[in-house]
Coordinates of N, CA and C in Angstrom, one line a residue:
M1 N -22.3 8.1 -19.5 CA -21.7 7.3 -18.4 C -20.7 7.7 -17.7
Q2 N -21.0 7.5 -16.4 CA -19.7 7.8 -15.2 C -18.9 6.2 -15.2
P3 N -17.4 6.6 -15.1 CA -16.5 5.4 -14.7 C -17.1 4.8 -13.1
N4 N -17.1 3.5 -13.1 CA -17.3 2.6 -11.7 C -16.2 2.6 -11.2
L5 N -15.9 3.7 -10.3 CA -14.6 3.2 -9.3 C -15.1 2.6 -7.4
R6 N -14.3 1.6 -7.6 CA -14.7 0.8 -6.1 C -13.6 0.4 -5.2
I7 N -13.3 0.7 -3.9 CA -12.1 0.5 -3.6 C -12.6 -1.1 -2.8
R8 N -12.4 -2.1 -2.4 CA -12.4 -2.9 -1.2 C -11.4 -4.1 -0.6
F9 N -11.5 -5.0 0.4 CA -10.6 -5.9 0.4 C -10.2 -7.0 -1.1
A10 N -9.4 -7.3 -1.3 CA -9.7 -8.4 -2.2 C -10.4 -9.9 -1.7
K11 N -10.4 -10.3 -2.7 CA -11.2 -11.9 -2.9 C -9.8 -12.7 -3.6
E12 N -10.6 -14.2 -3.2 CA -9.7 -15.3 -3.4 C -9.2 -14.7 -5.2
N13 N -10.2 -14.6 -5.7 CA -10.3 -14.4 -7.4 C -9.5 -13.5 -7.6
D14 N -8.9 -12.0 -7.1 CA -8.2 -11.3 -7.3 C -6.7 -11.7 -7.8
W15 N -6.1 -12.1 -7.1 CA -4.8 -12.4 -7.3 C -4.3 -12.8 -8.7
D16 N -5.1 -13.4 -9.9 CA -3.9 -13.2 -11.3 C -4.1 -12.1 -11.5
E17 N -4.7 -11.2 -11.3 CA -4.4 -9.6 -11.7 C -3.6 -9.0 -10.9
I18 N -3.8 -8.8 -9.1 CA -2.8 -8.8 -8.5 C -1.5 -9.1 -8.3
E19 N -1.2 -10.3 -9.1 CA 0.0 -10.6 -9.1 C 0.5 -9.8 -10.8
Q20 N -0.3 -9.9 -11.7 CA 0.0 -9.3 -12.9 C 0.7 -7.3 -12.8
I21 N -0.4 -6.9 -11.9 CA 0.0 -5.5 -11.4 C 1.1 -5.0 -10.7
T22 N 1.6 -6.5 -9.5 CA 2.7 -6.2 -8.9 C 4.0 -6.5 -9.3
S23 N 3.8 -7.4 -10.4 CA 5.0 -7.9 -10.9 C 6.3 -7.6 -11.2
Q24 N 5.9 -5.9 -11.6 CA 6.9 -4.9 -11.9 C 7.9 -4.2 -10.9
N25 N 6.9 -4.9 -9.8 CA 8.5 -3.7 -8.8 C 8.2 -5.1 -7.6
F26 N 7.6 -5.4 -7.6 CA 7.3 -6.8 -6.2 C 7.8 -8.1 -6.5
S27 N 8.7 -8.9 -5.6 CA 8.6 -10.1 -5.4 C 7.3 -10.7 -5.3
F28 N 6.7 -10.7 -6.0 CA 5.0 -11.7 -5.8 C 5.2 -13.1 -4.9
Q29 N 6.2 -13.2 -5.9 CA 5.8 -15.2 -4.8 C 6.8 -15.2 -3.7
R30 N 7.4 -14.3 -3.7 CA 7.8 -14.1 -2.3 C 6.9 -14.1 -1.4
A31 N 6.3 -13.0 -1.3 CA 5.3 -12.6 -0.3 C 4.2 -13.7 -0.3
K32 N 3.6 -14.1 -1.5 CA 2.8 -14.7 -1.5 C 3.4 -15.9 -0.5
Q33 N 3.9 -16.8 -0.7 CA 4.8 -17.7 0.1 C 5.2 -17.6 1.5
Q34 N 5.2 -16.1 2.0 CA 5.7 -15.5 3.6 C 4.1 -15.8 4.2
K35 N 4.2 -16.5 5.8 CA 3.0 -16.4 6.4 C 3.1 -15.1 7.0
L36 N 2.6 -14.3 6.3 CA 2.7 -12.8 7.2 C 1.4 -12.6 7.9
K37 N 1.8 -12.6 9.4 CA 0.6 -12.4 10.2 C -0.3 -10.9 10.0
E38 N -1.7 -11.1 10.2 CA -2.4 -9.7 9.8 C -2.3 -8.9 8.8
F39 N -2.1 -9.2 7.4 CA -2.0 -8.4 6.5 C -3.6 -8.9 6.1
R40 N -3.9 -7.3 5.2 CA -4.8 -7.0 4.3 C -4.2 -6.8 2.7
T41 N -5.6 -7.1 2.0 CA -5.1 -6.5 0.4 C -5.8 -5.8 0.0
L42 N -5.9 -4.4 0.1 CA -6.9 -3.5 -1.1 C -6.7 -3.8 -2.8
V43 N -8.1 -3.6 -3.1 CA -7.8 -3.5 -4.5 C -8.2 -2.2 -5.1
L44 N -8.2 -1.7 -6.3 CA -8.6 -0.6 -6.7 C -9.7 -0.9 -8.2
E45 N -10.6 -1.0 -8.5 CA -11.5 -0.8 -9.6 C -11.7 -0.1 -10.3
F46 N -11.7 -0.1 -11.6 CA -11.8 0.7 -12.4 C -12.8 0.5 -13.6
D47 N -14.3 0.4 -13.3 CA -14.8 -0.5 -14.6 C -14.8 -1.8 -14.6
E48 N -15.0 -2.1 -13.1 CA -14.8 -3.6 -13.5 C -13.7 -4.4 -13.4
Q49 N -12.1 -3.4 -13.4 CA -10.9 -4.1 -13.6 C -9.9 -3.7 -13.0
V50 N -9.4 -4.6 -12.1 CA -8.8 -3.9 -11.0 C -7.6 -3.4 -11.3
I51 N -7.2 -2.4 -11.2 CA -6.2 -1.5 -11.5 C -5.0 -1.0 -10.9
G52 N -5.4 -1.0 -9.1 CA -4.3 -0.9 -8.3 C -4.4 -1.9 -6.9
S53 N -3.7 -2.6 -6.4 CA -3.6 -3.1 -5.3 C -2.6 -2.3 -3.9
C54 N -3.0 -2.8 -2.5 CA -1.6 -2.3 -1.9 C -2.0 -3.7 -0.4
L55 N -0.5 -3.8 0.0 CA -0.5 -4.7 1.0 C -0.3 -4.1 2.0
I56 N -1.5 -4.7 3.0 CA -0.9 -3.6 4.3 C -1.3 -4.5 5.9
Q57 N -0.4 -4.3 6.7 CA 0.2 -5.0 7.8 C 0.2 -4.7 8.9
M58 N -0.6 -5.4 9.8 CA -0.8 -4.6 11.3 C 1.1 -4.8 12.0
E59 N 1.1 -3.7 12.5 CA 2.2 -3.4 13.3 C 1.7 -2.8 14.5
D60 N 2.5 -4.1 15.8 CA 2.1 -3.9 17.1 C 3.6 -3.7 18.0
Q61 N 4.9 -3.5 17.4 CA 5.8 -3.4 18.0 C 6.4 -1.9 18.3
F62 N 5.4 -0.8 18.3 CA 5.2 -0.1 19.0 C 4.4 0.0 20.1
E63 N 4.3 1.3 21.0 CA 3.5 1.4 21.8 C 2.0 1.8 21.5
N64 N 2.1 2.5 20.2 CA 1.1 2.9 19.6 C 0.9 2.0 18.0
P65 N 0.2 1.2 18.8 CA 0.0 -0.2 17.0 C -0.2 0.9 15.5
S66 N 0.5 0.2 14.3 CA 0.5 1.0 13.4 C -0.3 0.8 12.4
L67 N 0.3 1.0 10.8 CA 0.3 -0.1 9.6 C 1.5 -0.1 9.3
K68 N 1.8 -1.1 8.3 CA 3.3 -1.1 7.4 C 2.7 -1.5 5.7
L69 N 3.2 -0.6 5.0 CA 2.1 -0.7 4.1 C 3.6 -1.3 3.1
L70 N 3.1 -3.0 2.7 CA 3.5 -3.3 2.2 C 4.0 -3.5 0.6
W71 N 3.7 -2.9 0.0 CA 2.9 -2.3 -2.0 C 1.7 -1.5 -2.0
L72 N 2.3 0.0 -2.8 CA 1.1 0.7 -3.2 C 1.2 0.0 -4.5
E73 N 0.7 -0.6 -5.4 CA 1.1 -0.2 -6.9 C -0.4 -0.1 -7.9
I74 N -0.4 0.5 -8.5 CA -1.2 1.0 -10.0 C -0.8 0.5 -11.7
L75 N -2.1 -0.1 -12.2 CA -1.0 -0.8 -13.6 C -0.6 0.7 -14.2
P76 N 0.3 0.5 -15.1 CA 1.2 1.9 -15.4 C 0.1 2.6 -16.3
D77 N -1.0 2.2 -16.8 CA -1.5 3.3 -17.7 C -2.4 3.8 -17.2
F78 N -2.7 3.6 -16.1 CA -3.6 4.6 -15.3 C -3.3 5.3 -13.5
R79 N -1.0 5.1 -13.9 CA -0.9 5.9 -13.0 C -0.6 7.6 -13.4
K80 N -0.3 8.2 -12.4 CA -0.5 9.8 -12.8 C -1.9 10.5 -12.9
Q81 N -2.4 10.1 -12.5 CA -4.2 10.3 -12.2 C -4.7 10.2 -11.2
G82 N -3.8 10.0 -9.8 CA -5.1 10.1 -8.9 C -5.3 9.0 -8.3
F83 N -5.3 7.8 -8.8 CA -5.7 6.4 -8.1 C -4.8 5.9 -7.6
G84 N -3.3 6.0 -7.1 CA -2.9 5.3 -6.2 C -3.2 6.4 -4.7
T85 N -3.5 7.4 -5.2 CA -3.7 8.9 -3.9 C -4.8 8.2 -3.5
L86 N -5.7 8.3 -4.2 CA -7.2 7.6 -3.4 C -7.3 6.6 -3.0
L87 N -6.2 5.2 -3.4 CA -5.8 4.2 -2.6 C -5.2 4.3 -1.4
L88 N -4.2 5.2 -1.6 CA -3.5 5.3 -0.1 C -5.1 6.3 0.7
A89 N -5.6 7.4 0.2 CA -6.3 8.0 1.2 C -7.3 7.0 2.3
T90 N -7.6 6.2 1.1 CA -8.1 5.0 2.0 C -7.5 4.4 3.0
V91 N -6.2 3.9 3.1 CA -5.6 3.7 3.8 C -5.5 4.3 4.9
K92 N -5.0 5.3 4.7 CA -5.5 6.5 5.7 C -6.7 6.3 6.7
S93 N -7.6 6.2 5.9 CA -8.9 6.3 6.8 C -9.1 5.0 7.4
F94 N -9.1 3.9 7.0 CA -8.6 2.5 8.0 C -7.3 2.9 8.6
V95 N -6.6 3.9 9.0 CA -5.6 3.9 10.3 C -6.7 4.6 11.4
A96 N -7.6 5.6 10.8 CA -8.0 6.5 11.6 C -9.8 5.9 12.1
Q97 N -9.7 4.5 11.4 CA -11.2 4.3 11.9 C -11.0 2.8 12.9
E98 N -9.8 2.5 12.7 CA -9.0 1.7 13.9 C -8.3 2.4 14.6
S99 N -8.4 3.4 14.8 CA -7.6 4.0 16.0 C -6.2 3.8 16.2
L100 N -5.4 4.1 14.9 CA -3.9 3.6 14.9 C -2.9 4.8 15.0
L101 N -2.0 4.7 15.2 CA -0.8 5.5 15.0 C -0.4 6.2 13.7
G102 N -0.1 5.6 12.5 CA 0.2 6.3 11.7 C 0.6 5.0 10.8
I103 N 1.0 5.2 9.3 CA 1.5 4.0 8.9 C 2.8 4.3 8.7
H104 N 3.4 3.3 8.4 CA 5.1 2.9 7.9 C 5.1 2.3 6.5
V105 N 6.4 2.8 6.1 CA 6.3 2.3 4.2 C 8.0 2.4 4.1
T106 N 8.5 1.7 3.5 CA 10.3 1.0 3.0 C 9.6 1.3 1.7
C107 N 10.8 2.8 0.6 CA 10.5 2.6 -0.5 C 12.0 3.3 -1.3
Q108 N 11.8 3.3 -1.8 CA 13.4 3.7 -3.1 C 13.1 4.8 -3.5
E109 N 14.0 5.8 -3.3 CA 14.5 7.2 -3.7 C 13.9 7.7 -4.5
E110 N 13.6 7.1 -5.6 CA 12.6 8.0 -6.6 C 11.0 8.4 -6.1
L111 N 10.7 7.2 -4.8 CA 9.4 7.6 -4.2 C 9.5 8.3 -3.3
I112 N 10.2 8.8 -2.5 CA 10.2 9.9 -1.8 C 9.3 10.8 -1.3
P113 N 9.3 11.9 -3.2 CA 8.6 13.0 -3.3 C 6.6 12.7 -3.3
Y114 N 6.8 11.3 -3.6 CA 5.2 10.7 -3.9 C 5.1 10.5 -2.7
F115 N 5.7 10.0 -1.5 CA 5.1 10.0 -0.4 C 5.3 11.1 0.6
E116 N 6.0 12.1 0.4 CA 5.8 13.4 1.0 C 4.8 14.1 0.4
M117 N 4.5 14.1 -0.9 CA 3.3 15.0 -1.1 C 1.7 13.9 -0.6
N118 N 2.0 13.3 0.0 CA 0.8 12.5 0.5 C 0.9 12.8 2.2
D119 N 1.8 13.4 2.7 CA 2.2 14.1 3.7 C 2.8 13.1 4.9
F120 N 3.7 12.2 4.2 CA 4.5 11.2 4.9 C 6.0 11.8 5.1
Q121 N 6.6 11.4 6.5 CA 7.8 12.5 6.9 C 8.9 11.2 6.6
L122 N 10.0 11.2 6.2 CA 11.2 10.5 6.1 C 12.0 10.4 7.8
E123 N 11.9 8.9 7.9 CA 12.8 8.6 9.1 C 13.7 8.2 9.1
I124 N 14.9 7.6 8.1 CA 15.4 6.9 8.5 C 16.3 6.7 6.5
G125 N 16.9 7.0 6.1 CA 17.7 7.2 5.0 C 18.7 5.7 4.8
D126 N 18.6 5.5 3.4 CA 19.0 4.6 2.8 C 20.1 3.9 3.4
N127 N 20.5 2.8 3.9 CA 21.8 2.3 4.6 C 21.8 2.9 6.0
E128 N 21.2 3.7 6.6 CA 21.5 3.9 8.1 C 20.2 3.1 9.4
A129 N 20.6 2.4 10.1 CA 20.3 1.4 10.8 C 20.2 -0.3 9.8
G130 N 21.0 0.1 9.2 CA 21.2 -1.4 8.2 C 19.5 -1.5 7.5
V131 N 19.1 -0.7 7.0 CA 17.8 -0.4 6.2 C 18.2 -0.3 5.0
E132 N 17.4 -1.4 4.1 CA 17.5 -0.9 2.3 C 16.3 -0.2 2.0
G133 N 16.3 0.6 1.8 CA 15.7 1.8 1.5 C 15.4 2.7 1.8
Y134 N 14.3 3.9 2.0 CA 14.0 4.7 2.9 C 12.6 4.6 3.5
Q135 N 12.6 4.7 4.8 CA 11.7 4.5 5.7 C 10.8 6.0 5.8
L136 N 9.7 6.0 5.5 CA 8.8 7.1 5.6 C 7.7 6.2 6.5
I137 N 7.1 7.9 7.4 CA 5.6 7.3 8.1 C 4.9 8.9 7.8
W138 N 3.6 8.1 8.4 CA 2.3 8.9 8.3 C 1.9 8.9 9.7
Y139 N 2.2 10.1 10.5 CA 1.0 9.9 11.7 C -0.2 10.6 11.4
L140 N -1.1 10.0 12.0 CA -3.0 10.1 12.5 C -2.9 11.6 13.3
S141 N -3.2 12.7 12.6 CA -3.5 14.2 13.6 C -5.1 13.6 14.1
L142 N -5.0 14.2 15.6 CA -6.3 13.9 16.2 C -6.2 15.5 16.3

């Protein structure tokens, strides 16, 4: 029997599992309290268990609108198996469907190789322009 894999937008009853996934690397309570405009959460299910999630937000501060990736998390037991890349590919597909410019992400230095492996380019290094972390972008190729 093949494992059941599904990526979908989060539902209200997913939030406990999402909090469990993100609690190690992200201040979930802060994000939950913020009133983020136009954000969506995707979840990755494996055999009916939520094993990953990502939060995206529309950015329209640029001439061409894009997405901001606020988090991308996979449960530790499921890391380094391609699940994060699959979730990121779904976000890229969403960018193409919506005719957006690309995806912006701010991350810690140790995550730069992961995003570069997924075709992101470093835009701003740590402490440049008052930014905490490193800013990378993936551009939709037309």
